[in-house]
mmCIF file of C-alpha atoms in Angstrom:
data_model
loop_
_atom_site.group_PDB
_atom_site.id
_atom_site.type_symbol
_atom_site.label_atom_id
_atom_site.label_comp_id
_atom_site.label_asym_id
_atom_site.label_seq_id
_atom_site.Cartn_x
_atom_site.Cartn_y
_atom_site.Cartn_z
ATOM 1 C CA MET A 1 9.715 -11.923 -28.744
ATOM 2 C CA SER A 2 11.313 -14.971 -28.576
ATOM 3 C CA LEU A 3 13.272 -16.130 -26.293
ATOM 4 C CA ASP A 4 17.046 -14.698 -24.471
ATOM 5 C CA PRO A 5 19.005 -17.255 -27.664
ATOM 6 C CA TYR A 6 21.513 -17.757 -23.952
ATOM 7 C CA TYR A 7 18.809 -19.456 -21.495
ATOM 8 C CA ARG A 8 17.251 -21.276 -24.941
ATOM 9 C CA ASP A 9 20.208 -22.362 -25.353
ATOM 10 C CA ARG A 10 20.611 -24.846 -22.013
ATOM 11 C CA LEU A 11 17.446 -25.922 -21.637
ATOM 12 C CA SER A 12 19.488 -28.403 -23.677
ATOM 13 C CA LEU A 13 21.192 -29.301 -19.889
ATOM 14 C CA PHE A 14 17.876 -30.892 -19.172
ATOM 15 C CA ASP A 15 16.544 -33.625 -22.534
ATOM 16 C CA GLY A 16 15.299 -36.360 -21.888
ATOM 17 C CA PHE A 17 14.075 -35.067 -17.584
ATOM 18 C CA SER A 18 10.865 -34.413 -17.162
ATOM 19 C CA ASN A 19 9.559 -33.519 -13.432
ATOM 20 C CA ALA A 20 9.093 -37.347 -12.831
ATOM 21 C CA ASP A 21 13.138 -37.285 -12.567
ATOM 22 C CA ARG A 22 12.623 -35.624 -9.660
ATOM 23 C CA ALA A 23 11.553 -35.476 -6.657
ATOM 24 C CA ALA A 24 8.359 -33.185 -4.736
ATOM 25 C CA ALA A 25 9.082 -29.948 -2.944
ATOM 26 C CA GLY A 26 11.476 -30.869 -0.685
ATOM 27 C CA GLY A 27 12.285 -33.890 -1.480
ATOM 28 C CA THR A 28 16.480 -34.911 -2.416
ATOM 29 C CA LEU A 29 16.384 -34.387 -6.009
ATOM 30 C CA ASP A 30 18.395 -36.605 -8.087
ATOM 31 C CA GLU A 31 22.460 -36.177 -8.449
ATOM 32 C CA GLU A 32 22.437 -35.478 -11.743
ATOM 33 C CA PHE A 33 19.645 -33.546 -12.345
ATOM 34 C CA GLN A 34 20.791 -30.752 -9.501
ATOM 35 C CA GLU A 35 24.671 -31.049 -11.462
ATOM 36 C CA ARG A 36 22.628 -30.283 -14.913
ATOM 37 C CA LEU A 37 20.487 -27.170 -11.806
ATOM 38 C CA VAL A 38 23.847 -26.300 -10.803
ATOM 39 C CA ALA A 39 25.490 -25.498 -14.387
ATOM 40 C CA TYR A 40 21.837 -23.598 -16.192
ATOM 41 C CA GLY A 41 22.170 -20.977 -13.450
ATOM 42 C CA ASP A 42 26.142 -20.517 -13.058
ATOM 43 C CA ASP A 43 26.309 -17.238 -15.148
ATOM 44 C CA GLY A 44 29.945 -16.410 -14.009
ATOM 45 C CA PRO A 45 32.105 -15.113 -11.326
ATOM 46 C CA TRP A 46 30.655 -12.073 -8.665
ATOM 47 C CA SER A 47 31.665 -10.499 -6.289
ATOM 48 C CA PRO A 48 29.803 -7.361 -4.095
ATOM 49 C CA PRO A 49 30.216 -3.771 -5.191
ATOM 50 C CA SER A 50 33.760 -3.041 -2.832
ATOM 51 C CA GLU A 51 31.717 0.276 -1.525
ATOM 52 C CA VAL A 52 28.964 -2.083 -0.548
ATOM 53 C CA VAL A 53 29.364 -2.288 3.590
ATOM 54 C CA ILE A 54 27.553 -5.891 4.158
ATOM 55 C CA THR A 55 26.138 -6.201 7.331
ATOM 56 C CA ASP A 56 24.026 -9.932 9.531
ATOM 57 C CA GLU A 57 22.056 -8.567 12.036
ATOM 58 C CA VAL A 58 18.797 -10.115 13.379
ATOM 59 C CA VAL A 59 15.480 -8.145 14.459
ATOM 60 C CA ASP A 60 12.796 -9.591 16.842
ATOM 61 C CA GLY A 61 9.186 -9.690 15.848
ATOM 62 C CA PRO A 62 6.330 -11.920 17.023
ATOM 63 C CA HIS A 63 6.903 -15.697 15.911
ATOM 64 C CA GLY A 64 10.948 -15.050 17.534
ATOM 65 C CA THR A 65 14.749 -13.384 16.025
ATOM 66 C CA VAL A 66 14.348 -12.580 12.075
ATOM 67 C CA PRO A 67 17.564 -12.038 10.709
ATOM 68 C CA ILE A 68 18.411 -9.378 8.028
ATOM 69 C CA ARG A 69 21.162 -8.403 5.934
ATOM 70 C CA ARG A 70 22.167 -4.697 5.538
ATOM 71 C CA TYR A 71 23.672 -3.319 2.689
ATOM 72 C CA VAL A 72 25.427 0.275 2.939
ATOM 73 C CA PRO A 73 26.720 2.028 0.406
ATOM 74 C CA ALA A 74 29.369 4.712 0.797
ATOM 75 C CA ASP A 75 27.243 7.676 -0.329
ATOM 76 C CA PRO A 76 23.744 7.015 0.716
ATOM 77 C CA SER A 77 21.338 8.985 -0.977
ATOM 78 C CA GLY A 78 18.702 8.986 2.154
ATOM 79 C CA VAL A 79 16.781 5.594 0.331
ATOM 80 C CA ALA A 80 16.398 2.981 2.016
ATOM 81 C CA LEU A 81 14.355 -0.426 0.570
ATOM 82 C CA LEU A 82 13.322 -3.529 2.287
ATOM 83 C CA TRP A 83 13.791 -6.058 -0.125
ATOM 84 C CA VAL A 84 12.101 -9.767 -0.049
ATOM 85 C CA HIS A 85 13.586 -12.665 -2.060
ATOM 86 C CA GLY A 86 10.603 -15.504 -3.725
ATOM 87 C CA GLY A 87 10.934 -18.917 -3.958
ATOM 88 C CA GLY A 88 7.248 -19.540 -3.736
ATOM 89 C CA PHE A 89 6.550 -19.535 0.019
ATOM 90 C CA ALA A 90 8.430 -21.917 0.304
ATOM 91 C CA ALA A 91 12.080 -21.233 -0.174
ATOM 92 C CA GLY A 92 14.756 -18.509 -0.730
ATOM 93 C CA THR A 93 18.129 -17.620 1.885
ATOM 94 C CA LEU A 94 19.457 -14.295 2.164
ATOM 95 C CA ASP A 95 22.169 -16.517 0.253
ATOM 96 C CA TRP A 96 20.026 -15.973 -2.572
ATOM 97 C CA PRO A 97 21.305 -14.073 -6.262
ATOM 98 C CA GLU A 98 17.368 -12.690 -5.702
ATOM 99 C CA ALA A 99 18.253 -11.852 -2.878
ATOM 100 C CA HIS A 100 22.372 -11.085 -2.071
ATOM 101 C CA VAL A 101 22.886 -9.895 -5.453
ATOM 102 C CA VAL A 102 20.075 -7.550 -6.240
ATOM 103 C CA SER A 103 20.666 -6.040 -2.721
ATOM 104 C CA ALA A 104 23.937 -5.596 -3.017
ATOM 105 C CA GLU A 105 23.465 -3.704 -7.536
ATOM 106 C CA LEU A 106 20.628 -2.427 -5.496
ATOM 107 C CA ALA A 107 22.751 -0.672 -2.680
ATOM 108 C CA ALA A 108 25.580 0.912 -5.791
ATOM 109 C CA ARG A 109 23.138 1.402 -8.521
ATOM 110 C CA ALA A 110 20.813 3.577 -6.106
ATOM 111 C CA GLY A 111 23.113 4.663 -2.831
ATOM 112 C CA ALA A 112 19.954 3.253 -1.129
ATOM 113 C CA GLU A 113 21.121 0.956 2.077
ATOM 114 C CA VAL A 114 19.198 -2.172 1.047
ATOM 115 C CA VAL A 115 17.732 -4.635 3.821
ATOM 116 C CA SER A 116 17.224 -8.061 2.571
ATOM 117 C CA VAL A 117 14.802 -11.026 4.996
ATOM 118 C CA ASP A 118 15.488 -14.031 5.425
ATOM 119 C CA TYR A 119 11.757 -14.393 6.544
ATOM 120 C CA ARG A 120 10.616 -17.568 8.073
ATOM 121 C CA LEU A 121 9.088 -19.931 5.005
ATOM 122 C CA ALA A 122 6.480 -22.642 3.896
ATOM 123 C CA ASP A 123 6.842 -25.627 5.654
ATOM 124 C CA GLY A 124 3.509 -27.727 6.070
ATOM 125 C CA THR A 125 2.858 -26.143 9.638
ATOM 126 C CA THR A 126 4.365 -23.158 9.507
ATOM 127 C CA ARG A 127 2.319 -21.385 7.035
ATOM 128 C CA TYR A 128 0.844 -17.597 6.813
ATOM 129 C CA PRO A 129 1.245 -14.874 8.267
ATOM 130 C CA VAL A 130 3.681 -16.288 10.403
ATOM 131 C CA PRO A 131 5.956 -15.314 6.570
ATOM 132 C CA LEU A 132 4.103 -11.208 6.645
ATOM 133 C CA ASP A 133 4.491 -11.130 10.665
ATOM 134 C CA ASP A 134 8.354 -11.780 10.104
ATOM 135 C CA VAL A 135 8.383 -9.667 7.265
ATOM 136 C CA LEU A 136 6.336 -6.562 8.621
ATOM 137 C CA ALA A 137 8.246 -7.066 11.724
ATOM 138 C CA VAL A 138 10.960 -6.193 9.308
ATOM 139 C CA TRP A 139 9.703 -3.397 8.077
ATOM 140 C CA GLU A 140 8.757 -1.730 10.991
ATOM 141 C CA GLN A 141 11.899 -1.330 13.018
ATOM 142 C CA LEU A 142 13.662 0.414 9.476
ATOM 143 C CA ASP A 143 10.732 2.838 9.590
ATOM 144 C CA ASP A 144 11.524 3.397 13.796
ATOM 145 C CA GLU A 145 15.048 3.467 11.670
ATOM 146 C CA ARG A 146 13.788 6.358 9.091
ATOM 147 C CA SER A 147 11.876 8.737 10.868
ATOM 148 C CA ALA A 148 15.144 9.976 12.526
ATOM 149 C CA VAL A 149 16.876 11.047 9.145
ATOM 150 C CA PRO A 150 15.670 14.286 8.161
ATOM 151 C CA GLY A 151 14.451 14.007 4.594
ATOM 152 C CA ALA A 152 14.824 9.673 5.365
ATOM 153 C CA ARG A 153 12.726 8.090 1.994
ATOM 154 C CA THR A 154 11.722 4.461 2.470
ATOM 155 C CA ALA A 155 10.957 2.083 0.342
ATOM 156 C CA ILE A 156 9.434 -1.694 0.243
ATOM 157 C CA GLY A 157 9.772 -4.619 -2.513
ATOM 158 C CA GLY A 158 10.653 -7.444 -2.959
ATOM 159 C CA ALA A 159 10.450 -10.838 -5.821
ATOM 160 C CA SER A 160 7.537 -13.080 -7.003
ATOM 161 C CA ALA A 161 5.706 -14.201 -3.757
ATOM 162 C CA GLY A 162 8.122 -12.202 -1.382
ATOM 163 C CA ALA A 163 6.831 -9.400 -4.245
ATOM 164 C CA ALA A 164 3.414 -10.507 -1.873
ATOM 165 C CA LEU A 165 5.315 -10.799 1.348
ATOM 166 C CA ALA A 166 6.116 -7.065 0.802
ATOM 167 C CA LEU A 167 2.793 -6.027 -1.020
ATOM 168 C CA ALA A 168 0.747 -6.735 1.808
ATOM 169 C CA ALA A 169 3.480 -5.167 4.271
ATOM 170 C CA SER A 170 2.614 -1.876 3.326
ATOM 171 C CA LEU A 171 -1.017 -2.255 2.922
ATOM 172 C CA ARG A 172 -1.542 -3.701 6.566
ATOM 173 C CA SER A 173 1.759 -1.405 8.175
ATOM 174 C CA ASP A 174 0.583 2.260 8.960
ATOM 175 C CA ARG A 175 4.011 2.923 8.897
ATOM 176 C CA ARG A 176 3.544 4.156 4.947
ATOM 177 C CA ALA A 177 5.587 3.209 2.445
ATOM 178 C CA ASP A 178 7.434 6.555 0.354
ATOM 179 C CA ALA A 179 7.074 3.769 -2.913
ATOM 180 C CA VAL A 180 6.935 -0.265 -3.367
ATOM 181 C CA LEU A 181 9.074 -2.349 -6.020
ATOM 182 C CA LEU A 182 7.540 -5.793 -6.993
ATOM 183 C CA ALA A 183 9.026 -7.714 -9.628
ATOM 184 C CA TYR A 184 7.173 -11.017 -11.435
ATOM 185 C CA PRO A 185 5.063 -10.664 -8.584
ATOM 186 C CA PHE A 186 3.169 -14.090 -7.795
ATOM 187 C CA LEU A 187 -0.189 -11.809 -6.131
ATOM 188 C CA HIS A 188 -3.542 -13.972 -7.292
ATOM 189 C CA ALA A 189 -4.677 -17.292 -6.214
ATOM 190 C CA VAL A 190 -5.808 -17.625 -9.744
ATOM 191 C CA VAL A 191 -3.548 -16.141 -12.772
ATOM 192 C CA PRO A 192 -5.130 -15.941 -16.200
ATOM 193 C CA ALA A 193 -2.945 -17.290 -19.032
ATOM 194 C CA LEU A 194 -0.626 -15.508 -21.418
ATOM 195 C CA PRO A 195 -1.424 -14.783 -24.557
ATOM 196 C CA ALA A 196 -1.322 -17.513 -27.175
ATOM 197 C CA ASP A 197 2.352 -16.529 -28.999
ATOM 198 C CA VAL A 198 3.740 -16.589 -26.183
ATOM 199 C CA LEU A 199 2.416 -19.861 -24.201
ATOM 200 C CA ALA A 200 3.758 -21.316 -27.891
ATOM 201 C CA GLU A 201 7.870 -19.958 -27.765
ATOM 202 C CA MET A 202 7.473 -21.450 -24.004
ATOM 203 C CA ALA A 203 6.356 -25.136 -25.622
ATOM 204 C CA VAL A 204 9.591 -25.360 -25.147
ATOM 205 C CA LEU A 205 10.772 -25.079 -21.288
ATOM 206 C CA PRO A 206 10.896 -27.957 -19.078
ATOM 207 C CA ASP A 207 8.050 -28.631 -17.386
ATOM 208 C CA PHE A 208 9.566 -27.956 -13.712
ATOM 209 C CA MET A 209 9.827 -24.221 -14.991
ATOM 210 C CA ARG A 210 6.611 -23.320 -16.519
ATOM 211 C CA PHE A 211 3.658 -22.462 -13.647
ATOM 212 C CA PRO A 212 0.492 -24.732 -14.035
ATOM 213 C CA THR A 213 -2.660 -24.633 -12.511
ATOM 214 C CA GLU A 214 -1.387 -27.773 -9.643
ATOM 215 C CA SER A 215 1.899 -25.553 -9.223
ATOM 216 C CA ILE A 216 0.600 -22.095 -8.399
ATOM 217 C CA ASP A 217 -2.054 -24.330 -5.806
ATOM 218 C CA TRP A 218 1.285 -26.080 -4.286
ATOM 219 C CA MET A 219 2.380 -22.571 -2.993
ATOM 220 C CA VAL A 220 -1.338 -21.211 -2.356
ATOM 221 C CA GLY A 221 -2.263 -24.976 -0.230
ATOM 222 C CA ASN A 222 1.519 -24.914 1.702
ATOM 223 C CA TYR A 223 1.246 -21.357 2.519
ATOM 224 C CA VAL A 224 -1.877 -20.950 3.066
ATOM 225 C CA GLY A 225 -3.584 -24.267 4.185
ATOM 226 C CA ARG A 226 -6.216 -23.779 2.016
ATOM 227 C CA LEU A 227 -7.414 -23.400 -1.902
ATOM 228 C CA GLU A 228 -10.866 -21.187 -0.366
ATOM 229 C CA ASP A 229 -11.056 -18.065 1.459
ATOM 230 C CA VAL A 230 -7.878 -17.525 0.937
ATOM 231 C CA PRO A 231 -7.058 -14.288 3.013
ATOM 232 C CA GLU A 232 -6.307 -10.927 1.276
ATOM 233 C CA LEU A 233 -3.714 -10.456 2.493
ATOM 234 C CA ALA A 234 -2.167 -13.459 2.144
ATOM 235 C CA LEU A 235 -2.384 -13.358 -2.353
ATOM 236 C CA PRO A 236 -3.163 -9.367 -1.765
ATOM 237 C CA GLY A 237 -3.398 -8.820 -5.868
ATOM 238 C CA ILE A 238 -7.257 -9.014 -5.397
ATOM 239 C CA VAL A 239 -7.153 -5.842 -2.414
ATOM 240 C CA PRO A 240 -8.873 -2.627 -4.305
ATOM 241 C CA VAL A 241 -6.849 0.098 -5.050
ATOM 242 C CA THR A 242 -7.159 3.460 -4.435
ATOM 243 C CA PRO A 243 -5.084 6.749 -6.022
ATOM 244 C CA ASP A 244 -3.710 7.318 -2.188
ATOM 245 C CA ARG A 245 -1.275 4.125 -2.665
ATOM 246 C CA PRO A 246 2.512 4.781 -2.823
ATOM 247 C CA PRO A 247 3.668 4.553 -6.245
ATOM 248 C CA LEU A 248 4.224 1.697 -7.429
ATOM 249 C CA SER A 249 7.061 -0.241 -9.795
ATOM 250 C CA VAL A 250 6.011 -3.354 -11.786
ATOM 251 C CA LEU A 251 8.977 -5.134 -13.285
ATOM 252 C CA LEU A 252 7.102 -8.518 -15.313
ATOM 253 C CA SER A 253 9.179 -11.787 -16.913
ATOM 254 C CA GLU A 254 8.113 -11.195 -20.687
ATOM 255 C CA PHE A 255 8.163 -15.241 -20.510
ATOM 256 C CA ASP A 256 6.271 -16.294 -17.002
ATOM 257 C CA ASP A 257 3.253 -18.431 -16.579
ATOM 258 C CA LEU A 258 2.595 -15.630 -13.502
ATOM 259 C CA ARG A 259 3.065 -12.283 -15.696
ATOM 260 C CA PRO A 260 -0.660 -11.882 -15.401
ATOM 261 C CA SER A 261 -0.437 -11.240 -12.316
ATOM 262 C CA GLY A 262 1.991 -8.433 -12.391
ATOM 263 C CA GLU A 263 -0.425 -6.731 -14.967
ATOM 264 C CA LEU A 264 -3.331 -6.951 -13.478
ATOM 265 C CA LEU A 265 -2.013 -5.306 -10.899
ATOM 266 C CA ILE A 266 -0.873 -2.399 -13.448
ATOM 267 C CA ALA A 267 -4.354 -2.821 -14.640
ATOM 268 C CA ALA A 268 -5.456 -2.713 -11.707
ATOM 269 C CA SER A 269 -3.908 0.855 -10.858
ATOM 270 C CA GLU A 270 -3.718 2.555 -13.846
ATOM 271 C CA ALA A 271 -8.304 2.219 -13.836
ATOM 272 C CA ALA A 272 -8.097 3.518 -9.827
ATOM 273 C CA GLY A 273 -6.233 7.096 -11.112
ATOM 274 C CA ALA A 274 -2.904 5.475 -8.333
ATOM 275 C CA PRO A 275 -0.591 5.680 -9.146
ATOM 276 C CA VAL A 276 2.731 2.828 -11.363
ATOM 277 C CA ARG A 277 5.220 2.357 -13.773
ATOM 278 C CA SER A 278 6.576 -0.820 -15.164
ATOM 279 C CA ARG A 279 8.687 -2.727 -17.873
ATOM 280 C CA LEU A 280 8.283 -5.531 -19.608
ATOM 281 C CA GLU A 281 11.966 -7.469 -19.816
ATOM 282 C CA PRO A 282 12.274 -8.893 -23.206
ATOM 283 C CA GLY A 283 13.409 -12.625 -23.417
ATOM 284 C CA VAL A 284 13.330 -13.808 -20.125
ATOM 285 C CA LEU A 285 12.053 -16.210 -18.004
ATOM 286 C CA HIS A 286 10.299 -16.628 -14.125
ATOM 287 C CA GLY A 287 12.553 -15.075 -11.334
ATOM 288 C CA HIS A 288 15.563 -13.671 -13.981
ATOM 289 C CA LEU A 289 16.772 -11.167 -11.278
ATOM 290 C CA ASN A 290 17.867 -14.878 -9.175
ATOM 291 C CA ARG A 291 21.208 -15.038 -11.729
ATOM 292 C CA HIS A 292 24.393 -12.413 -12.019
ATOM 293 C CA PRO A 293 24.083 -9.415 -13.897
ATOM 294 C CA VAL A 294 25.655 -10.753 -17.106
ATOM 295 C CA ALA A 295 23.112 -13.169 -17.318
ATOM 296 C CA PRO A 296 20.669 -10.833 -20.343
ATOM 297 C CA GLY A 297 17.716 -8.832 -18.856
ATOM 298 C CA VAL A 298 18.946 -8.515 -15.724
ATOM 299 C CA SER A 299 21.460 -5.615 -14.870
ATOM 300 C CA PRO A 300 18.653 -3.792 -17.077
ATOM 301 C CA SER A 301 15.970 -4.115 -14.556
ATOM 302 C CA LEU A 302 18.301 -3.876 -11.776
ATOM 303 C CA ASP A 303 19.184 -0.359 -13.643
ATOM 304 C CA TRP A 304 14.732 -0.009 -13.916
ATOM 305 C CA LEU A 305 14.254 -0.677 -9.991
ATOM 306 C CA ALA A 306 17.969 1.299 -9.660
ATOM 307 C CA ASP A 307 15.729 4.760 -11.451
ATOM 308 C CA GLY A 308 12.521 4.322 -9.268
ATOM 309 C CA LEU A 309 15.140 4.016 -6.107
ATOM 310 C CA ARG A 310 17.160 7.408 -7.446
ATOM 311 C CA ALA A 311 13.863 9.480 -8.194
ATOM 312 C CA MET A 312 13.259 8.605 -4.715
ATOM 313 C CA GLY A 313 15.844 10.316 -3.585
ATOM 314 C CA ASN A 314 15.151 13.069 -5.404
ATOM 315 C CA HIS A 315 11.762 14.145 -4.838
ATOM 316 C CA ALA A 316 13.625 14.271 -0.553
ATOM 317 C CA ASP A 317 11.582 16.764 1.096
#
């Protein structure tokens, strides 16, 4: 399939720009470039569903307090989800669409209580395992809260680098998740190349929308501090899959250099006999959940993730 025209037509905003026209990660972007980025991501106004109550709170963690945002639907299903935004371990806030919009929409669509976590970001000083420690602290508090609720089910999930943190937390904790939901996950320090036909279609993308080896290396190095001997739980796609893993849902973006990372986990889960469901969202780029639900591919992806949460409620004891 081709890149959706909704996204392809907007690429003209970046004609004449390349990575040379933006500062290195953590620097200041050219003002005109920033304006074009805003225009590219502007899908129109969005408001949280009125039936979802949203509150900001903090959780105590081993490195200090961790801000969270809680989304409680009017008619809870008994399912709760801890959701972790992406951003290459180095960016992202509770206000990003991938955090705020996704959490509110899943709360409304699945009747699930959703908690979004504002973990500490890797910045050259803060590194692994600090972001994972933050996520784990919130996960264990949520599990404590849910343990007193009869028939409660608790899931953990995230997008991109947040998917790595969510999966790692589920593997490290002795509190078993009832399900794990991952969107376009970044789970491996070395990611295989996409098929040639997909790479050819992606040639129209500006280089800053791609994930070449040097970009992946930067994210890994910034998060872990090195490229060799990367701990298994930093990029947990290499952790051997066993049949007793919690049910896994993996959402992929079709035009995404990191897509093979998710595909490797799907294949390993199938080979191990672990429960897994997957969806390839056609025509979209990596990070497509970081947009308004009106953008192509976003609402179907949210519905698919919500289906996984609703299924958990249907199987409550």
